[in-house]
């Protein structure tokens, strides 16, 4: 089995030792479309090269938001930004100082971030005992650690402004634990716990935290994780569907959003009847 980046196009370093970042955060940012209006609301979207991140960026652009788009693939970021006033900020969030450099560049560009959509992520599928240690580190670094560090860099400016929202992209894997996706499931479960704890900590500050939990989405994520999606593609969600849910969650200040909504059921069954839950999981995976 292999490990690859998700639609975010991030490819973390395999060297776990501290090093100076080579994250491609340019001194000169690139703007597309009409001039920026700094009176507009600002959204920083990571993983915006393709998939859910790109669809989310387009949905926010439809409502006139000023966009800051981040990912590793500059060409794809430019495609996402085309026709908008978005600013492209290529960055390697898996590098030790990647989140800090991105946050600094974003705040320098617009002076504030009203919404952070943390959509960068990657997957790995296969037996846990066959997973290389370096790949364990890679998945945890990008899917969990990098997100926490980026939120840590962005939050102080939101708290100082008395407003803002952090949107974390979770997964059904973090709710039920998927077979042969143990580390990915662990990372997403950690993200869900982080969202709940941080939400309580930020109460009264004017800053909210939203956890969006989608099912399987029709992106390149499934092929890049090392194995295609096992089900029929007609059962996959579209990136636009998830982006619409993210948009509505921000608009209505929702703490959680599941796509589709029936994904709330497994968690309820697990809490009320754990034995039944595990039998169903053994049968259906």
PDB file of C-alpha atoms in Angstrom:
ATOM      1  CA  UNK A   1       0.000   0.000   0.000  1.00  0.00           C
ATOM      2  CA  UNK A   2       1.086   3.534  -0.621  1.00  0.00           C
ATOM      3  CA  UNK A   3       0.609   6.881   0.919  1.00  0.00           C
ATOM      4  CA  UNK A   4      -0.189   9.990  -1.032  1.00  0.00           C
ATOM      5  CA  UNK A   5      -1.647  13.401  -0.498  1.00  0.00           C
ATOM      6  CA  UNK A   6      -5.357  14.052  -0.645  1.00  0.00           C
ATOM      7  CA  UNK A   7      -7.030  16.671  -2.780  1.00  0.00           C
ATOM      8  CA  UNK A   8      -5.057  19.180  -0.771  1.00  0.00           C
ATOM      9  CA  UNK A   9      -1.939  18.169  -2.733  1.00  0.00           C
ATOM     10  CA  UNK A  10       0.230  18.212   0.371  1.00  0.00           C
ATOM     11  CA  UNK A  11       3.175  15.816   0.420  1.00  0.00           C
ATOM     12  CA  UNK A  12       4.799  15.849   3.897  1.00  0.00           C
ATOM     13  CA  UNK A  13       8.526  15.275   4.340  1.00  0.00           C
ATOM     14  CA  UNK A  14       9.602  11.806   5.321  1.00  0.00           C
ATOM     15  CA  UNK A  15      12.348  13.172   7.588  1.00  0.00           C
ATOM     16  CA  UNK A  16      10.930  13.493  11.118  1.00  0.00           C
ATOM     17  CA  UNK A  17      13.961  15.415  12.391  1.00  0.00           C
ATOM     18  CA  UNK A  18      13.592  19.197  12.828  1.00  0.00           C
ATOM     19  CA  UNK A  19      14.760  21.193   9.855  1.00  0.00           C
ATOM     20  CA  UNK A  20      14.413  24.569   8.297  1.00  0.00           C
ATOM     21  CA  UNK A  21      11.315  24.788   6.169  1.00  0.00           C
ATOM     22  CA  UNK A  22      11.388  24.887   2.415  1.00  0.00           C
ATOM     23  CA  UNK A  23       7.686  25.634   2.385  1.00  0.00           C
ATOM     24  CA  UNK A  24       6.883  27.596  -0.759  1.00  0.00           C
ATOM     25  CA  UNK A  25       5.445  30.680   0.948  1.00  0.00           C
ATOM     26  CA  UNK A  26       6.484  33.462  -1.423  1.00  0.00           C
ATOM     27  CA  UNK A  27       7.525  36.955  -0.460  1.00  0.00           C
ATOM     28  CA  UNK A  28       5.305  38.192  -3.267  1.00  0.00           C
ATOM     29  CA  UNK A  29       1.766  36.841  -3.304  1.00  0.00           C
ATOM     30  CA  UNK A  30      -0.331  36.553  -6.434  1.00  0.00           C
ATOM     31  CA  UNK A  31      -3.798  38.020  -6.749  1.00  0.00           C
ATOM     32  CA  UNK A  32      -6.375  37.082  -9.374  1.00  0.00           C
ATOM     33  CA  UNK A  33      -9.372  39.034 -10.608  1.00  0.00           C
ATOM     34  CA  UNK A  34     -10.523  42.429  -9.278  1.00  0.00           C
ATOM     35  CA  UNK A  35      -8.510  44.331  -6.643  1.00  0.00           C
ATOM     36  CA  UNK A  36      -8.929  43.210  -3.047  1.00  0.00           C
ATOM     37  CA  UNK A  37     -11.438  45.054  -0.888  1.00  0.00           C
ATOM     38  CA  UNK A  38     -10.191  44.799   2.667  1.00  0.00           C
ATOM     39  CA  UNK A  39     -13.659  45.614   4.016  1.00  0.00           C
ATOM     40  CA  UNK A  40     -14.830  42.178   2.845  1.00  0.00           C
ATOM     41  CA  UNK A  41     -14.829  39.103   5.036  1.00  0.00           C
ATOM     42  CA  UNK A  42     -11.685  37.032   4.684  1.00  0.00           C
ATOM     43  CA  UNK A  43     -11.489  33.235   4.493  1.00  0.00           C
ATOM     44  CA  UNK A  44      -8.252  31.248   4.544  1.00  0.00           C
ATOM     45  CA  UNK A  45      -8.819  27.846   2.912  1.00  0.00           C
ATOM     46  CA  UNK A  46      -6.153  25.143   3.066  1.00  0.00           C
ATOM     47  CA  UNK A  47      -6.193  22.159   0.751  1.00  0.00           C
ATOM     48  CA  UNK A  48      -7.588  24.511  -1.902  1.00  0.00           C
ATOM     49  CA  UNK A  49      -5.708  22.930  -4.801  1.00  0.00           C
ATOM     50  CA  UNK A  50      -8.594  20.576  -5.591  1.00  0.00           C
ATOM     51  CA  UNK A  51     -11.437  18.549  -4.126  1.00  0.00           C
ATOM     52  CA  UNK A  52     -13.355  19.842  -1.129  1.00  0.00           C
ATOM     53  CA  UNK A  53     -10.967  22.757  -0.556  1.00  0.00           C
ATOM     54  CA  UNK A  54     -11.316  24.061  -4.110  1.00  0.00           C
ATOM     55  CA  UNK A  55     -15.102  23.651  -4.051  1.00  0.00           C
ATOM     56  CA  UNK A  56     -15.286  25.464  -0.707  1.00  0.00           C
ATOM     57  CA  UNK A  57     -13.223  28.342  -2.060  1.00  0.00           C
ATOM     58  CA  UNK A  58     -15.555  28.704  -5.036  1.00  0.00           C
ATOM     59  CA  UNK A  59     -18.620  28.663  -2.786  1.00  0.00           C
ATOM     60  CA  UNK A  60     -17.251  31.424  -0.585  1.00  0.00           C
ATOM     61  CA  UNK A  61     -16.245  33.431  -3.659  1.00  0.00           C
ATOM     62  CA  UNK A  62     -19.859  33.313  -4.860  1.00  0.00           C
ATOM     63  CA  UNK A  63     -20.818  35.320  -1.782  1.00  0.00           C
ATOM     64  CA  UNK A  64     -18.086  37.908  -2.298  1.00  0.00           C
ATOM     65  CA  UNK A  65     -15.586  36.807   0.328  1.00  0.00           C
ATOM     66  CA  UNK A  66     -11.925  37.718   0.037  1.00  0.00           C
ATOM     67  CA  UNK A  67     -10.110  34.396  -0.304  1.00  0.00           C
ATOM     68  CA  UNK A  68      -6.650  33.279   0.722  1.00  0.00           C
ATOM     69  CA  UNK A  69      -5.963  29.916  -0.900  1.00  0.00           C
ATOM     70  CA  UNK A  70      -3.269  27.543   0.273  1.00  0.00           C
ATOM     71  CA  UNK A  71      -1.900  24.225  -0.957  1.00  0.00           C
ATOM     72  CA  UNK A  72       1.328  22.894  -2.420  1.00  0.00           C
ATOM     73  CA  UNK A  73       0.358  22.899  -6.077  1.00  0.00           C
ATOM     74  CA  UNK A  74       0.610  26.483  -7.314  1.00  0.00           C
ATOM     75  CA  UNK A  75      -0.808  25.696 -10.744  1.00  0.00           C
ATOM     76  CA  UNK A  76      -3.949  24.128  -9.297  1.00  0.00           C
ATOM     77  CA  UNK A  77      -4.316  26.932  -6.775  1.00  0.00           C
ATOM     78  CA  UNK A  78      -4.217  29.394  -9.661  1.00  0.00           C
ATOM     79  CA  UNK A  79      -6.967  27.416 -11.385  1.00  0.00           C
ATOM     80  CA  UNK A  80      -9.098  27.604  -8.249  1.00  0.00           C
ATOM     81  CA  UNK A  81      -8.424  31.330  -7.961  1.00  0.00           C
ATOM     82  CA  UNK A  82      -9.195  32.090 -11.598  1.00  0.00           C
ATOM     83  CA  UNK A  83     -11.968  34.641 -12.003  1.00  0.00           C
ATOM     84  CA  UNK A  84     -11.893  35.720  -8.357  1.00  0.00           C
ATOM     85  CA  UNK A  85      -9.899  38.184  -6.266  1.00  0.00           C
ATOM     86  CA  UNK A  86      -8.311  35.284  -4.379  1.00  0.00           C
ATOM     87  CA  UNK A  87      -4.715  35.458  -3.191  1.00  0.00           C
ATOM     88  CA  UNK A  88      -2.637  32.324  -3.722  1.00  0.00           C
ATOM     89  CA  UNK A  89      -0.389  31.363  -0.796  1.00  0.00           C
ATOM     90  CA  UNK A  90       1.430  28.101  -1.584  1.00  0.00           C
ATOM     91  CA  UNK A  91       2.680  26.431   1.590  1.00  0.00           C
ATOM     92  CA  UNK A  92       3.937  23.129   2.954  1.00  0.00           C
ATOM     93  CA  UNK A  93       1.944  22.669   6.139  1.00  0.00           C
ATOM     94  CA  UNK A  94       3.829  19.487   6.953  1.00  0.00           C
ATOM     95  CA  UNK A  95       7.090  21.403   7.333  1.00  0.00           C
ATOM     96  CA  UNK A  96       7.911  22.276  10.972  1.00  0.00           C
ATOM     97  CA  UNK A  97       7.334  26.014  10.454  1.00  0.00           C
ATOM     98  CA  UNK A  98       4.838  25.687   7.581  1.00  0.00           C
ATOM     99  CA  UNK A  99       1.729  26.649   9.610  1.00  0.00           C
ATOM    100  CA  UNK A 100       3.474  29.650  11.158  1.00  0.00           C
ATOM    101  CA  UNK A 101       4.716  30.938   7.801  1.00  0.00           C
ATOM    102  CA  UNK A 102       1.299  30.533   6.211  1.00  0.00           C
ATOM    103  CA  UNK A 103      -0.489  32.340   9.045  1.00  0.00           C
ATOM    104  CA  UNK A 104       2.020  35.183   8.939  1.00  0.00           C
ATOM    105  CA  UNK A 105       1.709  35.523   5.177  1.00  0.00           C
ATOM    106  CA  UNK A 106      -2.099  35.457   5.348  1.00  0.00           C
ATOM    107  CA  UNK A 107      -2.345  38.069   8.098  1.00  0.00           C
ATOM    108  CA  UNK A 108       0.218  40.265   6.363  1.00  0.00           C
ATOM    109  CA  UNK A 109      -1.827  40.120   3.156  1.00  0.00           C
ATOM    110  CA  UNK A 110      -5.263  41.051   4.499  1.00  0.00           C
ATOM    111  CA  UNK A 111      -4.727  42.063   8.118  1.00  0.00           C
ATOM    112  CA  UNK A 112      -7.276  39.583   9.439  1.00  0.00           C
ATOM    113  CA  UNK A 113      -8.810  36.143   8.977  1.00  0.00           C
ATOM    114  CA  UNK A 114     -12.523  35.855   9.643  1.00  0.00           C
ATOM    115  CA  UNK A 115     -12.819  32.154   8.809  1.00  0.00           C
ATOM    116  CA  UNK A 116     -10.206  29.427   8.633  1.00  0.00           C
ATOM    117  CA  UNK A 117     -11.257  26.342   6.686  1.00  0.00           C
ATOM    118  CA  UNK A 118      -8.656  23.697   7.498  1.00  0.00           C
ATOM    119  CA  UNK A 119      -9.171  21.316   4.607  1.00  0.00           C
ATOM    120  CA  UNK A 120      -5.664  19.961   4.032  1.00  0.00           C
ATOM    121  CA  UNK A 121      -5.290  16.251   4.618  1.00  0.00           C
ATOM    122  CA  UNK A 122      -4.049  12.921   3.343  1.00  0.00           C
ATOM    123  CA  UNK A 123      -4.822   9.246   3.731  1.00  0.00           C
ATOM    124  CA  UNK A 124      -3.226   5.816   3.859  1.00  0.00           C
ATOM    125  CA  UNK A 125      -4.965   2.497   3.575  1.00  0.00           C
ATOM    126  CA  UNK A 126      -3.778  -1.025   4.342  1.00  0.00           C
ATOM    127  CA  UNK A 127      -3.070  -3.236   7.359  1.00  0.00           C
ATOM    128  CA  UNK A 128      -1.633  -1.248  10.249  1.00  0.00           C
ATOM    129  CA  UNK A 129       1.159  -3.800  10.721  1.00  0.00           C
ATOM    130  CA  UNK A 130       2.281  -3.120   7.142  1.00  0.00           C
ATOM    131  CA  UNK A 131       2.284   0.665   7.536  1.00  0.00           C
ATOM    132  CA  UNK A 132       5.806   2.144   7.548  1.00  0.00           C
ATOM    133  CA  UNK A 133       6.622   4.236  10.609  1.00  0.00           C
ATOM    134  CA  UNK A 134       7.418   7.204   8.376  1.00  0.00           C
ATOM    135  CA  UNK A 135       3.925   7.022   6.885  1.00  0.00           C
ATOM    136  CA  UNK A 136       2.377   6.962  10.355  1.00  0.00           C
ATOM    137  CA  UNK A 137       4.227  10.202  11.061  1.00  0.00           C
ATOM    138  CA  UNK A 138       3.181  11.720   7.749  1.00  0.00           C
ATOM    139  CA  UNK A 139      -0.534  11.130   8.235  1.00  0.00           C
ATOM    140  CA  UNK A 140      -0.495  12.361  11.835  1.00  0.00           C
ATOM    141  CA  UNK A 141       1.627  15.361  10.892  1.00  0.00           C
ATOM    142  CA  UNK A 142      -0.660  16.696   8.186  1.00  0.00           C
ATOM    143  CA  UNK A 143      -4.083  15.503   9.308  1.00  0.00           C
ATOM    144  CA  UNK A 144      -3.689  16.435  12.977  1.00  0.00           C
ATOM    145  CA  UNK A 145      -0.502  18.206  14.050  1.00  0.00           C
ATOM    146  CA  UNK A 146      -0.309  20.739  11.225  1.00  0.00           C
ATOM    147  CA  UNK A 147      -3.965  21.649  11.661  1.00  0.00           C
ATOM    148  CA  UNK A 148      -3.525  22.250  15.390  1.00  0.00           C
ATOM    149  CA  UNK A 149      -0.456  24.403  14.811  1.00  0.00           C
ATOM    150  CA  UNK A 150      -2.202  26.456  12.125  1.00  0.00           C
ATOM    151  CA  UNK A 151      -5.209  27.042  14.379  1.00  0.00           C
ATOM    152  CA  UNK A 152      -2.818  28.060  17.159  1.00  0.00           C
ATOM    153  CA  UNK A 153      -1.240  30.667  14.861  1.00  0.00           C
ATOM    154  CA  UNK A 154      -4.545  32.089  13.607  1.00  0.00           C
ATOM    155  CA  UNK A 155      -6.616  32.126  16.817  1.00  0.00           C
ATOM    156  CA  UNK A 156      -4.967  35.075  18.636  1.00  0.00           C
ATOM    157  CA  UNK A 157      -5.962  37.525  15.895  1.00  0.00           C
ATOM    158  CA  UNK A 158      -9.545  36.212  15.927  1.00  0.00           C
ATOM    159  CA  UNK A 159      -9.793  36.475  19.703  1.00  0.00           C
ATOM    160  CA  UNK A 160      -8.369  39.991  19.612  1.00  0.00           C
ATOM    161  CA  UNK A 161     -11.001  40.962  17.026  1.00  0.00           C
ATOM    162  CA  UNK A 162     -13.773  39.314  19.057  1.00  0.00           C
ATOM    163  CA  UNK A 163     -15.033  37.348  16.060  1.00  0.00           C
ATOM    164  CA  UNK A 164     -14.130  34.508  13.749  1.00  0.00           C
ATOM    165  CA  UNK A 165     -14.710  30.842  13.053  1.00  0.00           C
ATOM    166  CA  UNK A 166     -12.451  27.817  12.692  1.00  0.00           C
ATOM    167  CA  UNK A 167     -13.788  25.084  10.420  1.00  0.00           C
ATOM    168  CA  UNK A 168     -12.169  21.664  10.814  1.00  0.00           C
ATOM    169  CA  UNK A 169     -12.697  18.977   8.196  1.00  0.00           C
ATOM    170  CA  UNK A 170     -13.260  15.705   9.981  1.00  0.00           C
ATOM    171  CA  UNK A 171     -14.355  12.343   8.576  1.00  0.00           C
ATOM    172  CA  UNK A 172     -16.735   9.528   9.274  1.00  0.00           C
ATOM    173  CA  UNK A 173     -13.540   7.548   9.900  1.00  0.00           C
ATOM    174  CA  UNK A 174     -13.040   9.589  13.053  1.00  0.00           C
ATOM    175  CA  UNK A 175     -16.495   8.582  14.288  1.00  0.00           C
ATOM    176  CA  UNK A 176     -16.522   4.855  13.612  1.00  0.00           C
ATOM    177  CA  UNK A 177     -12.908   3.823  12.994  1.00  0.00           C
ATOM    178  CA  UNK A 178     -12.491   2.306   9.541  1.00  0.00           C
ATOM    179  CA  UNK A 179     -10.792  -1.026   8.918  1.00  0.00           C
ATOM    180  CA  UNK A 180      -7.312  -0.648   7.399  1.00  0.00           C
ATOM    181  CA  UNK A 181      -7.419   3.106   7.981  1.00  0.00           C
ATOM    182  CA  UNK A 182      -6.392   3.005  11.636  1.00  0.00           C
ATOM    183  CA  UNK A 183      -4.027   5.972  11.664  1.00  0.00           C
ATOM    184  CA  UNK A 184      -6.259   8.148   9.499  1.00  0.00           C
ATOM    185  CA  UNK A 185      -9.189   7.276  11.786  1.00  0.00           C
ATOM    186  CA  UNK A 186      -7.085   8.161  14.841  1.00  0.00           C
ATOM    187  CA  UNK A 187      -6.091  11.515  13.360  1.00  0.00           C
ATOM    188  CA  UNK A 188      -9.678  12.455  12.524  1.00  0.00           C
ATOM    189  CA  UNK A 189     -10.927  11.304  15.923  1.00  0.00           C
ATOM    190  CA  UNK A 190      -8.279  13.497  17.516  1.00  0.00           C
ATOM    191  CA  UNK A 191      -9.454  16.408  15.409  1.00  0.00           C
ATOM    192  CA  UNK A 192     -13.027  15.860  16.622  1.00  0.00           C
ATOM    193  CA  UNK A 193     -11.920  15.842  20.273  1.00  0.00           C
ATOM    194  CA  UNK A 194      -9.834  18.961  19.651  1.00  0.00           C
ATOM    195  CA  UNK A 195     -12.850  20.738  18.151  1.00  0.00           C
ATOM    196  CA  UNK A 196     -15.015  19.957  21.180  1.00  0.00           C
ATOM    197  CA  UNK A 197     -12.381  20.996  23.715  1.00  0.00           C
ATOM    198  CA  UNK A 198     -11.459  24.183  21.867  1.00  0.00           C
ATOM    199  CA  UNK A 199     -15.103  25.134  21.428  1.00  0.00           C
ATOM    200  CA  UNK A 200     -15.583  25.100  25.197  1.00  0.00           C
ATOM    201  CA  UNK A 201     -12.372  27.036  25.758  1.00  0.00           C
ATOM    202  CA  UNK A 202     -13.421  29.787  23.329  1.00  0.00           C
ATOM    203  CA  UNK A 203     -16.860  30.292  24.798  1.00  0.00           C
ATOM    204  CA  UNK A 204     -17.514  33.998  25.263  1.00  0.00           C
ATOM    205  CA  UNK A 205     -14.705  35.144  22.943  1.00  0.00           C
ATOM    206  CA  UNK A 206     -16.844  35.563  19.840  1.00  0.00           C
ATOM    207  CA  UNK A 207     -14.861  32.835  18.056  1.00  0.00           C
ATOM    208  CA  UNK A 208     -16.587  29.601  17.078  1.00  0.00           C
ATOM    209  CA  UNK A 209     -15.426  26.128  16.060  1.00  0.00           C
ATOM    210  CA  UNK A 210     -17.197  23.997  13.476  1.00  0.00           C
ATOM    211  CA  UNK A 211     -16.482  20.318  12.815  1.00  0.00           C
ATOM    212  CA  UNK A 212     -17.674  19.119   9.408  1.00  0.00           C
ATOM    213  CA  UNK A 213     -17.952  15.325   9.087  1.00  0.00           C
ATOM    214  CA  UNK A 214     -18.439  14.050   5.540  1.00  0.00           C
ATOM    215  CA  UNK A 215     -18.781  10.507   4.288  1.00  0.00           C
ATOM    216  CA  UNK A 216     -16.934   9.291   1.205  1.00  0.00           C
ATOM    217  CA  UNK A 217     -16.422  12.123  -1.280  1.00  0.00           C
ATOM    218  CA  UNK A 218     -15.807  11.841  -5.020  1.00  0.00           C
ATOM    219  CA  UNK A 219     -12.260  13.222  -5.172  1.00  0.00           C
ATOM    220  CA  UNK A 220      -8.810  11.847  -6.001  1.00  0.00           C
ATOM    221  CA  UNK A 221      -8.304  11.202  -2.278  1.00  0.00           C
ATOM    222  CA  UNK A 222      -9.359   7.551  -2.544  1.00  0.00           C
ATOM    223  CA  UNK A 223      -6.948   6.644  -5.321  1.00  0.00           C
ATOM    224  CA  UNK A 224      -4.100   8.618  -3.783  1.00  0.00           C
ATOM    225  CA  UNK A 225      -4.466   6.943  -0.400  1.00  0.00           C
ATOM    226  CA  UNK A 226      -3.372   3.653  -1.980  1.00  0.00           C
ATOM    227  CA  UNK A 227      -6.695   1.950  -2.779  1.00  0.00           C
ATOM    228  CA  UNK A 228      -9.745   3.096  -4.758  1.00  0.00           C
ATOM    229  CA  UNK A 229     -13.128   3.451  -3.073  1.00  0.00           C
ATOM    230  CA  UNK A 230     -14.724   0.004  -2.616  1.00  0.00           C
ATOM    231  CA  UNK A 231     -18.319   1.097  -3.190  1.00  0.00           C
ATOM    232  CA  UNK A 232     -20.045   2.401  -6.297  1.00  0.00           C
ATOM    233  CA  UNK A 233     -19.141   5.930  -7.297  1.00  0.00           C
ATOM    234  CA  UNK A 234     -22.838   6.807  -7.415  1.00  0.00           C
ATOM    235  CA  UNK A 235     -22.751   6.619  -3.613  1.00  0.00           C
ATOM    236  CA  UNK A 236     -20.008   9.213  -3.298  1.00  0.00           C
ATOM    237  CA  UNK A 237     -20.708  12.784  -2.251  1.00  0.00           C
ATOM    238  CA  UNK A 238     -19.708  15.592  -4.575  1.00  0.00           C
ATOM    239  CA  UNK A 239     -17.126  18.107  -3.314  1.00  0.00           C
ATOM    240  CA  UNK A 240     -19.705  20.819  -4.013  1.00  0.00           C
ATOM    241  CA  UNK A 241     -22.167  19.165  -1.650  1.00  0.00           C
ATOM    242  CA  UNK A 242     -19.637  19.225   1.179  1.00  0.00           C
ATOM    243  CA  UNK A 243     -18.649  22.801   0.306  1.00  0.00           C
ATOM    244  CA  UNK A 244     -22.299  23.839   0.531  1.00  0.00           C
ATOM    245  CA  UNK A 245     -22.533  22.261   3.972  1.00  0.00           C
ATOM    246  CA  UNK A 246     -19.395  24.105   5.099  1.00  0.00           C
ATOM    247  CA  UNK A 247     -20.857  27.351   3.799  1.00  0.00           C
ATOM    248  CA  UNK A 248     -24.174  26.837   5.596  1.00  0.00           C
ATOM    249  CA  UNK A 249     -22.390  25.867   8.819  1.00  0.00           C
ATOM    250  CA  UNK A 250     -20.391  29.102   8.768  1.00  0.00           C
ATOM    251  CA  UNK A 251     -23.429  31.147   7.830  1.00  0.00           C
ATOM    252  CA  UNK A 252     -25.493  29.755  10.706  1.00  0.00           C
ATOM    253  CA  UNK A 253     -22.648  29.409  13.252  1.00  0.00           C
ATOM    254  CA  UNK A 254     -23.125  25.663  13.607  1.00  0.00           C
ATOM    255  CA  UNK A 255     -20.869  23.627  15.862  1.00  0.00           C
ATOM    256  CA  UNK A 256     -21.166  20.418  13.828  1.00  0.00           C
ATOM    257  CA  UNK A 257     -22.362  19.392  10.398  1.00  0.00           C
ATOM    258  CA  UNK A 258     -22.629  15.859   9.018  1.00  0.00           C
ATOM    259  CA  UNK A 259     -22.806  15.097   5.300  1.00  0.00           C
ATOM    260  CA  UNK A 260     -25.165  13.330   4.836  1.00  0.00           C
ATOM    261  CA  UNK A 261     -27.054  13.986   8.045  1.00  0.00           C
ATOM    262  CA  UNK A 262     -27.650  10.269   8.758  1.00  0.00           C
ATOM    263  CA  UNK A 263     -23.957   9.960   9.662  1.00  0.00           C
ATOM    264  CA  UNK A 264     -24.978  11.059  13.149  1.00  0.00           C
ATOM    265  CA  UNK A 265     -26.582   7.599  13.600  1.00  0.00           C
ATOM    266  CA  UNK A 266     -23.409   5.466  14.030  1.00  0.00           C
ATOM    267  CA  UNK A 267     -22.202   7.604  16.913  1.00  0.00           C
ATOM    268  CA  UNK A 268     -25.576   7.348  18.640  1.00  0.00           C
ATOM    269  CA  UNK A 269     -25.678   3.578  18.200  1.00  0.00           C
ATOM    270  CA  UNK A 270     -22.147   3.316  19.566  1.00  0.00           C
ATOM    271  CA  UNK A 271     -23.114   5.236  22.694  1.00  0.00           C
ATOM    272  CA  UNK A 272     -26.424   3.440  23.321  1.00  0.00           C
ATOM    273  CA  UNK A 273     -25.587  -0.094  22.192  1.00  0.00           C
ATOM    274  CA  UNK A 274     -21.840  -0.627  21.825  1.00  0.00           C
ATOM    275  CA  UNK A 275     -22.217  -4.396  21.332  1.00  0.00           C
ATOM    276  CA  UNK A 276     -24.646  -3.943  18.432  1.00  0.00           C
ATOM    277  CA  UNK A 277     -22.439  -1.216  17.027  1.00  0.00           C
ATOM    278  CA  UNK A 278     -19.392  -3.492  16.897  1.00  0.00           C
ATOM    279  CA  UNK A 279     -21.350  -6.338  15.323  1.00  0.00           C
ATOM    280  CA  UNK A 280     -22.533  -3.989  12.589  1.00  0.00           C
ATOM    281  CA  UNK A 281     -19.018  -2.688  12.147  1.00  0.00           C
ATOM    282  CA  UNK A 282     -17.634  -6.218  11.863  1.00  0.00           C
ATOM    283  CA  UNK A 283     -20.165  -6.985   9.165  1.00  0.00           C
ATOM    284  CA  UNK A 284     -20.128  -3.768   7.156  1.00  0.00           C
ATOM    285  CA  UNK A 285     -16.682  -2.347   7.987  1.00  0.00           C
TER     286      UNK A 285
END
